[in-house]
Amino acid sequence: MKKNNTFFYLCTLLITVFLFITFTTIFSYFMLREGNKASAIKEFEVKEQEITLKTRDKLKIRVYRTKTKTIEEMDIEEYIKGVVAAEMPAEFNIEALKAQAVAARTYALAHMESVGGNGCGQINEGDICDTVHCQAYISKEDRFKAWPESKGNEYWSKIEEAVLKTKEEVIVYNNSIAKDIYYFAVSGGKTESSEEVFSQSVPYLQSVESTGEEVAPKFTSSLRYTNANFVKMINSYYPNSITSSSNLKNNIKIKNRTSAGGVKELQIGKTTITGTKFRSIMGLNSTNFSFVFNGNTVEIICKGYGHGVGMSQWGANSLGKNGKDYKYIISHYYKGVQIGKYTEL
């Protein structure tokens, strides 16, 4: 009888353990499946979000060509190839090129008058100009002339791939195409918030970390002036601001900086000016600058290249090289946005 009881208890224990393991496995499977399903739905919703645009028969953009002073109408996707080719080195990681394509496409649509855009303030006709006032554009023919002959086909194929694999994709904020998509070349380690540079707060244009850009040729730059030449240049804009070059160090004071390190205001002699204005006067690469005084000379040292707002192109390349895809890159530099697709009526 003892043996039978022992055997019975052993069998009961084994069956209980078996049922517990089976139940746990099945439960885990369905929970994992539901979790993956939720993630897939979220990704699906982002990917398939559509923005319906009122367009002409086909979505064409009218580009003002500055050299010929004419309007050239072209397919939007072909135009984006020319923008990517002009704005970002083809040697960059493919994911950075894709991010550039989506940013450029969004910027273009936001300026197309036929879909409710605001056009270009420097031209009377057309949607957009082909300079950095809007975004640079270069034709395939002209781009090939500037590339090494042995690399032309390879580079152009890479750009076409970036544009094709993001075809019709745009950056969306609050169910509309994002109107203020900015990008620039190199940050000094952080991007700038729009309100600190353009005096306009845009929710998705906030300061973020941007690492891995130290390899960029223009990560640092400097200009050197004699004290006398520096004073002459400043006084040509602001007469009698500095009365003497003999004590220049005491005539220059940085009053405040942005959270990313850019100079907001500085005092030069009797005049207070913005960092942006000083950058323009002196031809500096960025507003993230400092002064080094060496006897009869003054050196202005800069970090970064560009206005610093939005996506850093060299930062995007760094992220791409480190395994991040273009959607991650876009969400890193433009906070709270989604990626949607435009459709034509």
XYZ file of C-alpha atoms in Angstrom:
345
model
C 0.000 0.000 0.000
C 2.836 2.374 0.805
C 4.381 1.729 -2.598
C 1.103 2.441 -4.345
C 0.663 5.717 -2.444
C 4.207 6.760 -3.241
C 3.710 5.949 -6.889
C 0.412 7.849 -6.919
C 1.946 10.943 -5.344
C 4.900 10.828 -7.749
C 2.611 10.595 -10.770
C 0.473 13.460 -9.464
C 3.583 15.620 -8.964
C 4.872 14.899 -12.452
C 1.510 15.663 -14.032
C 1.265 18.924 -12.058
C 4.755 20.027 -13.157
C 3.973 19.103 -16.752
C 0.726 21.055 -16.734
C 2.432 24.072 -15.129
C 5.225 24.124 -17.729
C 2.739 23.656 -20.577
C 0.452 26.436 -19.315
C 3.383 28.821 -18.764
C 4.760 28.146 -22.242
C 1.376 28.690 -23.916
C 0.711 31.844 -21.881
C 4.166 33.278 -22.716
C 3.676 32.493 -26.384
C 0.393 34.378 -26.604
C 1.667 37.309 -24.565
C 4.723 37.596 -26.838
C 2.515 37.289 -29.874
C 0.245 40.084 -28.637
C 3.275 42.246 -27.857
C 4.698 41.729 -31.337
C 1.291 42.351 -32.822
C 1.002 45.661 -30.971
C 4.454 46.723 -32.156
C 3.622 45.732 -35.710
C 0.382 47.697 -35.616
C 2.181 50.743 -34.284
C 4.787 50.491 -37.036
C 2.048 49.878 -39.606
C 0.159 52.959 -38.509
C 3.236 55.132 -38.807
C 4.337 53.662 -42.099
C 0.928 53.764 -43.754
C -0.195 57.188 -42.566
C -1.200 59.147 -45.645
C -1.370 62.862 -46.310
C -3.695 63.680 -49.189
C -2.526 66.593 -51.306
C -4.378 68.592 -53.923
C -2.033 68.646 -56.878
C -1.913 69.162 -60.599
C -2.323 66.077 -62.820
C 0.951 64.781 -61.383
C 2.992 66.037 -58.489
C 5.433 68.455 -60.100
C 7.601 71.047 -58.432
C 8.570 74.317 -60.101
C 12.232 75.026 -59.392
C 13.781 78.424 -60.005
C 17.182 77.865 -61.637
C 19.407 80.748 -60.603
C 21.939 80.407 -63.435
C 19.390 80.571 -66.232
C 16.815 82.631 -64.293
C 14.091 80.287 -65.519
C 11.496 78.010 -63.932
C 12.023 74.307 -64.498
C 9.120 71.991 -63.729
C 10.114 68.480 -62.701
C 8.832 65.332 -61.041
C 9.146 65.651 -57.279
C 11.080 62.390 -56.851
C 13.571 63.328 -59.571
C 13.986 66.700 -57.892
C 14.769 65.005 -54.554
C 17.621 63.069 -56.205
C 19.180 66.374 -57.220
C 18.760 67.783 -53.721
C 20.344 64.773 -52.016
C 23.205 64.923 -54.526
C 23.767 68.609 -53.781
C 23.197 68.610 -50.031
C 24.929 65.461 -48.769
C 28.153 63.663 -49.785
C 27.357 60.460 -51.683
C 30.044 58.722 -49.627
C 27.776 58.972 -46.570
C 25.998 55.952 -45.107
C 22.882 54.947 -47.058
C 20.652 55.461 -44.006
C 21.851 59.061 -43.701
C 21.087 59.566 -47.407
C 17.580 58.156 -46.873
C 17.020 60.532 -43.946
C 18.206 63.399 -46.154
C 15.787 62.336 -48.900
C 12.807 62.339 -46.518
C 13.804 65.696 -44.992
C 14.318 67.250 -48.453
C 11.008 65.898 -49.742
C 9.186 67.278 -46.708
C 10.809 70.687 -47.114
C 9.898 70.758 -50.802
C 6.236 69.887 -50.276
C 5.974 72.504 -47.537
C 6.991 75.104 -50.155
C 4.878 73.919 -53.075
C 2.167 76.489 -53.658
C -0.012 73.953 -55.458
C -0.405 71.947 -52.237
C -0.789 74.907 -49.907
C 2.893 75.609 -49.330
C 4.444 79.011 -48.772
C 6.721 79.152 -51.824
C 10.100 80.898 -51.845
C 10.313 84.478 -50.635
C 13.106 85.405 -53.047
C 11.388 84.521 -56.322
C 8.222 85.807 -57.984
C 7.373 82.536 -59.712
C 7.993 78.904 -58.932
C 7.831 76.978 -55.690
C 11.432 76.828 -54.601
C 14.894 78.041 -55.606
C 17.928 75.827 -56.218
C 20.225 77.522 -53.675
C 20.777 77.129 -49.949
C 18.201 79.882 -49.412
C 15.741 76.998 -49.818
C 17.699 73.813 -50.402
C 20.461 73.222 -52.911
C 19.690 71.314 -56.116
C 22.051 70.063 -58.799
C 21.259 68.249 -62.041
C 22.589 64.765 -62.664
C 24.755 66.075 -65.498
C 26.379 68.763 -63.372
C 26.827 66.414 -60.430
C 28.705 63.894 -62.599
C 31.102 66.634 -63.699
C 32.097 67.268 -60.085
C 32.550 63.608 -59.088
C 35.557 61.442 -59.975
C 34.775 59.763 -63.303
C 35.284 56.304 -61.792
C 32.723 56.969 -59.040
C 29.892 58.686 -60.902
C 27.662 55.682 -61.604
C 28.241 54.200 -58.151
C 27.383 57.439 -56.365
C 24.315 58.186 -58.456
C 22.969 54.649 -57.994
C 23.349 55.068 -54.237
C 21.394 58.328 -54.295
C 18.684 56.766 -56.453
C 18.423 53.903 -53.982
C 18.002 56.308 -51.059
C 15.236 58.195 -52.863
C 13.469 55.103 -54.219
C 13.421 53.280 -50.871
C 11.804 56.313 -49.216
C 9.540 57.154 -52.151
C 6.670 59.497 -51.213
C 7.677 59.478 -47.542
C 7.445 62.735 -45.623
C 7.822 63.889 -42.021
C 4.471 64.347 -40.327
C 3.601 66.302 -37.195
C 0.073 66.505 -35.778
C -1.312 64.768 -38.882
C 0.122 67.374 -41.244
C 3.312 67.670 -43.243
C 5.918 69.291 -41.003
C 6.393 72.865 -42.207
C 9.730 73.660 -40.583
C 12.179 70.914 -41.480
C 15.686 72.302 -41.203
C 19.029 70.570 -41.534
C 22.661 71.635 -41.573
C 26.164 70.239 -41.971
C 27.990 69.823 -38.653
C 27.069 70.405 -35.012
C 29.422 71.153 -32.160
C 28.101 68.160 -30.219
C 24.496 69.346 -29.766
C 21.885 70.787 -32.097
C 20.165 74.092 -31.386
C 16.549 74.716 -30.391
C 14.676 76.774 -32.983
C 13.600 79.437 -30.495
C 17.218 80.188 -29.599
C 18.264 80.665 -33.234
C 15.173 81.731 -35.199
C 13.167 83.222 -32.285
C 10.339 80.843 -33.126
C 9.449 77.826 -31.013
C 8.802 74.673 -33.063
C 7.979 71.606 -30.932
C 10.020 69.151 -32.990
C 13.074 71.419 -33.361
C 14.627 71.037 -29.936
C 18.263 70.714 -28.872
C 19.532 67.103 -28.890
C 22.889 65.402 -28.514
C 24.728 64.799 -31.782
C 27.878 62.749 -31.405
C 30.556 61.303 -33.663
C 31.057 64.447 -35.732
C 34.618 65.218 -34.712
C 35.814 63.565 -37.942
C 34.075 66.194 -40.072
C 36.563 68.525 -41.841
C 34.631 71.566 -40.625
C 34.031 70.406 -37.062
C 36.445 73.144 -35.981
C 37.625 76.209 -37.872
C 39.298 79.491 -37.057
C 39.916 82.970 -38.415
C 42.689 85.291 -37.325
C 42.679 89.094 -37.552
C 45.030 91.800 -36.485
C 43.437 93.878 -33.767
C 43.391 96.878 -36.094
C 41.615 94.984 -38.889
C 39.091 93.547 -36.464
C 38.240 97.000 -35.133
C 38.009 98.400 -38.663
C 35.551 95.683 -39.702
C 33.315 96.128 -36.665
C 33.316 99.914 -36.958
C 32.330 99.666 -40.623
C 29.027 98.173 -39.426
C 28.755 100.007 -36.124
C 30.649 103.347 -36.364
C 32.762 104.261 -33.344
C 31.767 101.097 -31.508
C 35.430 100.450 -30.592
C 37.561 103.569 -30.197
C 40.965 101.832 -29.956
C 42.532 98.491 -30.862
C 45.080 98.640 -28.051
C 42.868 96.997 -25.435
C 40.677 94.757 -27.595
C 40.289 91.953 -25.050
C 38.446 94.247 -22.645
C 36.169 95.452 -25.445
C 34.726 92.022 -26.248
C 32.436 90.106 -23.913
C 30.171 87.133 -24.655
C 27.010 87.907 -22.684
C 25.134 84.602 -23.018
C 25.001 81.337 -24.930
C 22.351 78.886 -26.038
C 21.988 75.490 -24.395
C 23.981 74.004 -27.309
C 26.851 76.492 -26.920
C 26.015 79.040 -29.598
C 26.559 82.705 -28.776
C 23.235 84.510 -28.340
C 24.578 87.977 -27.603
C 27.957 89.621 -27.255
C 29.150 93.073 -26.325
C 31.661 94.637 -28.709
C 32.753 98.038 -27.504
C 29.627 100.162 -27.176
C 27.443 97.771 -29.180
C 25.495 94.647 -28.243
C 24.797 92.364 -31.201
C 23.467 88.858 -31.694
C 25.761 85.917 -32.305
C 23.970 85.351 -35.622
C 24.738 88.897 -36.780
C 28.371 88.627 -35.686
C 28.692 85.337 -37.561
C 27.372 87.032 -40.693
C 29.720 90.020 -40.379
C 32.829 87.929 -39.822
C 31.959 85.083 -42.179
C 32.088 82.423 -39.448
C 30.985 78.813 -39.866
C 28.685 78.885 -36.844
C 27.637 80.891 -33.802
C 29.474 78.469 -31.499
C 32.617 80.569 -31.299
C 35.153 81.847 -28.774
C 38.024 84.346 -28.807
C 41.744 83.882 -28.258
C 43.763 87.082 -27.851
C 47.440 86.961 -28.812
C 49.045 90.378 -28.433
C 48.256 92.246 -31.660
C 45.968 89.546 -33.078
C 42.646 87.981 -32.211
C 41.642 84.459 -33.250
C 38.007 83.390 -33.521
C 37.602 79.627 -33.059
C 34.389 77.946 -34.228
C 32.803 74.578 -33.599
C 30.333 73.199 -36.137
C 29.113 74.437 -39.505
C 25.665 75.854 -40.158
C 22.760 77.281 -38.173
C 22.600 74.192 -35.957
C 18.819 73.614 -36.074
C 17.263 70.256 -37.006
C 19.198 67.346 -38.461
C 22.977 67.423 -38.469
C 24.095 65.719 -41.667
C 27.398 64.520 -40.228
C 25.565 63.406 -37.108
C 23.125 61.450 -39.285
C 26.053 59.788 -41.010
C 27.532 58.824 -37.644
C 24.232 57.282 -36.530
C 23.911 55.380 -39.811
C 27.427 53.992 -39.508
C 26.524 52.825 -36.016
C 23.613 50.735 -37.241
C 20.690 53.163 -36.904
C 18.186 53.326 -39.751
C 16.788 56.471 -41.330
C 13.585 56.391 -39.275
C 15.608 56.395 -36.077
C 17.757 59.248 -37.409
C 14.684 61.331 -38.235
C 13.027 60.661 -34.882
C 16.269 61.566 -33.090
C 16.618 64.986 -34.688
C 12.922 65.842 -35.044
C 11.158 65.076 -31.787
C 7.623 63.694 -31.766
C 7.268 63.310 -35.540
C 6.087 60.405 -37.625
C 6.817 59.284 -41.161
C 3.863 59.240 -43.529
C 3.264 59.080 -47.259
C 1.704 61.670 -49.506
C -0.886 60.619 -52.058
C -2.081 62.419 -55.155
C -5.757 63.046 -55.843
